[in-house]
């Protein structure tokens, strides 16, 4: 069965985006994201279904102290047929009076398949806030977990929980 997950890869950007926003002092926040750029994975040629995706996303934060903040992310995922592992990524989240940077340290992504067709993706992972200033300074160095799913072609949400 050949899977066409190209339009759904926007969810991948999800993972990285979710991390940065740091939601100052909130236990959890939601990022609503849109993939930016080409969602096509590059075949690596060493075996069937093995590819790499390099891309980014743009997100807005909804709720919590960082409500209205904007995030940009850049990330790399390694695909093995219907699953992907997070390789690297960084996110920057900005709002007047606060800026965050974060690094996702691990993540998994899985295609959702119904009746032989790809209908979406789910993803989860962990990371750490690498820098936070202004009203978000208390988040600097904090670890977080994230999970999300696609909501449409090139769109997804990510929920971030700080430890």
Short mmCIF file of C-alpha atoms in Angstrom, two decimals:
data_model
loop_
_atom_site.label_atom_id
_atom_site.label_comp_id
_atom_site.label_asym_id
_atom_site.label_seq_id
_atom_site.Cartn_x
_atom_site.Cartn_y
_atom_site.Cartn_z
CA UNK A 1 0.00 0.00 0.00
CA UNK A 2 1.46 3.31 -1.06
CA UNK A 3 0.86 6.12 1.43
CA UNK A 4 0.47 9.73 0.43
CA UNK A 5 1.34 11.73 3.52
CA UNK A 6 2.92 14.70 1.79
CA UNK A 7 0.14 17.23 2.59
CA UNK A 8 -0.02 16.05 6.18
CA UNK A 9 3.62 16.72 6.93
CA UNK A 10 2.67 20.15 8.13
CA UNK A 11 1.94 18.42 11.35
CA UNK A 12 5.60 17.74 11.61
CA UNK A 13 6.31 21.41 12.02
CA UNK A 14 3.95 21.05 14.84
CA UNK A 15 6.34 19.35 17.04
CA UNK A 16 8.94 21.99 16.92
CA UNK A 17 6.62 24.86 17.13
CA UNK A 18 4.90 23.63 20.13
CA UNK A 19 8.00 23.80 22.12
CA UNK A 20 9.19 27.32 21.97
CA UNK A 21 6.31 29.33 23.18
CA UNK A 22 7.00 28.59 26.78
CA UNK A 23 3.64 29.86 28.02
CA UNK A 24 5.01 31.81 30.89
CA UNK A 25 3.87 30.46 34.21
CA UNK A 26 1.03 28.48 32.66
CA UNK A 27 0.93 24.76 33.26
CA UNK A 28 0.07 24.18 29.62
CA UNK A 29 -0.56 26.09 26.41
CA UNK A 30 -1.83 25.38 22.91
CA UNK A 31 -0.08 26.27 19.68
CA UNK A 32 -2.16 26.46 16.53
CA UNK A 33 0.18 25.93 13.59
CA UNK A 34 0.53 26.09 9.84
CA UNK A 35 3.29 24.40 7.88
CA UNK A 36 5.58 26.77 5.97
CA UNK A 37 7.45 25.58 2.89
CA UNK A 38 7.58 22.29 1.01
CA UNK A 39 6.00 19.37 2.91
CA UNK A 40 7.72 16.77 0.71
CA UNK A 41 10.12 14.33 2.37
CA UNK A 42 13.34 13.53 0.51
CA UNK A 43 13.89 9.84 -0.23
CA UNK A 44 17.26 8.68 1.08
CA UNK A 45 17.53 5.80 -1.41
CA UNK A 46 18.92 3.21 0.98
CA UNK A 47 15.60 1.39 1.58
CA UNK A 48 11.90 1.74 0.79
CA UNK A 49 10.07 4.32 2.87
CA UNK A 50 13.22 5.85 4.38
CA UNK A 51 13.28 9.62 3.98
CA UNK A 52 14.10 12.89 5.69
CA UNK A 53 11.93 15.99 6.02
CA UNK A 54 13.40 19.43 6.70
CA UNK A 55 10.91 22.22 7.20
CA UNK A 56 9.25 24.75 9.41
CA UNK A 57 6.02 26.12 10.73
CA UNK A 58 4.44 29.27 12.03
CA UNK A 59 2.14 29.15 15.08
CA UNK A 60 0.07 31.37 17.30
CA UNK A 61 -0.35 30.74 21.01
CA UNK A 62 -3.88 30.53 22.33
CA UNK A 63 -4.57 30.95 26.04
CA UNK A 64 -2.29 31.42 29.03
CA UNK A 65 0.05 34.32 29.71
CA UNK A 66 1.59 34.10 26.22
CA UNK A 67 -1.80 34.35 24.53
CA UNK A 68 -1.32 36.00 21.15
CA UNK A 69 2.40 35.20 20.86
CA UNK A 70 3.80 34.04 17.51
CA UNK A 71 6.23 31.15 17.06
CA UNK A 72 8.49 30.08 14.22
CA UNK A 73 10.21 26.73 14.08
CA UNK A 74 12.68 24.78 12.00
CA UNK A 75 13.05 21.03 12.31
CA UNK A 76 14.27 17.75 10.82
CA UNK A 77 12.39 14.41 10.94
CA UNK A 78 13.53 10.96 9.77
CA UNK A 79 10.74 8.89 8.21
CA UNK A 80 10.52 5.10 8.18
CA UNK A 81 7.35 4.32 6.20
CA UNK A 82 4.43 5.44 8.44
CA UNK A 83 6.39 6.74 11.44
CA UNK A 84 8.97 9.47 11.95
CA UNK A 85 11.55 10.27 14.62
CA UNK A 86 12.50 13.80 15.53
CA UNK A 87 16.16 14.57 14.79
CA UNK A 88 16.54 18.28 15.55
CA UNK A 89 14.65 21.53 15.85
CA UNK A 90 14.54 24.96 17.41
CA UNK A 91 11.67 27.34 18.05
CA UNK A 92 11.50 31.06 18.75
CA UNK A 93 8.34 32.54 20.30
CA UNK A 94 7.78 36.27 20.55
CA UNK A 95 5.29 38.55 22.23
CA UNK A 96 5.78 42.16 23.29
CA UNK A 97 7.77 42.00 26.54
CA UNK A 98 8.73 38.30 26.25
CA UNK A 99 10.86 36.10 23.98
CA UNK A 100 11.55 32.34 24.25
CA UNK A 101 13.80 29.92 22.47
CA UNK A 102 13.42 26.20 22.89
CA UNK A 103 14.95 22.98 21.70
CA UNK A 104 12.99 19.80 21.11
CA UNK A 105 15.13 16.90 22.27
CA UNK A 106 13.00 13.95 21.16
CA UNK A 107 9.79 13.19 19.32
CA UNK A 108 7.73 10.58 17.51
CA UNK A 109 5.19 11.01 14.76
CA UNK A 110 2.74 8.44 13.44
CA UNK A 111 0.41 8.52 10.46
CA UNK A 112 -3.25 7.80 11.22
CA UNK A 113 -4.60 5.35 8.63
CA UNK A 114 -8.28 4.53 8.12
CA UNK A 115 -9.51 2.17 5.42
CA UNK A 116 -6.06 2.17 3.79
CA UNK A 117 -5.85 5.97 3.55
CA UNK A 118 -3.83 8.47 5.54
CA UNK A 119 -6.29 10.66 7.46
CA UNK A 120 -3.90 12.57 9.74
CA UNK A 121 -0.95 12.39 12.10
CA UNK A 122 -0.34 12.29 15.83
CA UNK A 123 2.91 13.31 17.48
CA UNK A 124 4.54 13.75 20.87
CA UNK A 125 7.91 14.53 22.39
CA UNK A 126 9.99 16.42 24.92
CA UNK A 127 12.22 19.47 25.00
CA UNK A 128 13.73 22.29 27.05
CA UNK A 129 13.41 26.07 27.08
CA UNK A 130 16.91 27.31 26.26
CA UNK A 131 16.34 31.04 26.82
CA UNK A 132 13.47 33.16 28.12
CA UNK A 133 13.35 36.92 28.73
CA UNK A 134 10.94 39.52 30.03
CA UNK A 135 7.70 38.27 31.52
CA UNK A 136 8.65 34.69 30.55
CA UNK A 137 12.08 34.64 32.25
CA UNK A 138 10.93 32.09 34.86
CA UNK A 139 10.68 29.45 32.09
CA UNK A 140 14.39 29.55 31.21
CA UNK A 141 15.84 26.04 31.52
CA UNK A 142 12.47 24.34 32.12
CA UNK A 143 11.74 20.97 30.53
CA UNK A 144 8.45 20.36 28.73
CA UNK A 145 6.48 17.64 26.97
CA UNK A 146 4.29 18.16 23.91
CA UNK A 147 1.65 16.30 21.95
CA UNK A 148 -0.60 17.16 19.08
CA UNK A 149 -2.37 16.11 15.92
CA UNK A 150 -3.26 17.40 12.51
CA UNK A 151 -6.49 19.34 12.04
CA UNK A 152 -6.36 19.71 8.25
CA UNK A 153 -3.95 19.79 5.35
CA UNK A 154 -0.86 21.65 6.55
CA UNK A 155 -2.49 22.52 9.89
CA UNK A 156 -2.15 21.11 13.39
CA UNK A 157 -2.17 21.95 17.07
CA UNK A 158 0.34 21.19 19.79
CA UNK A 159 -0.29 21.20 23.52
CA UNK A 160 2.79 21.99 25.64
CA UNK A 161 3.09 21.11 29.34
CA UNK A 162 5.94 22.53 31.43
CA UNK A 163 7.53 20.50 34.23
#
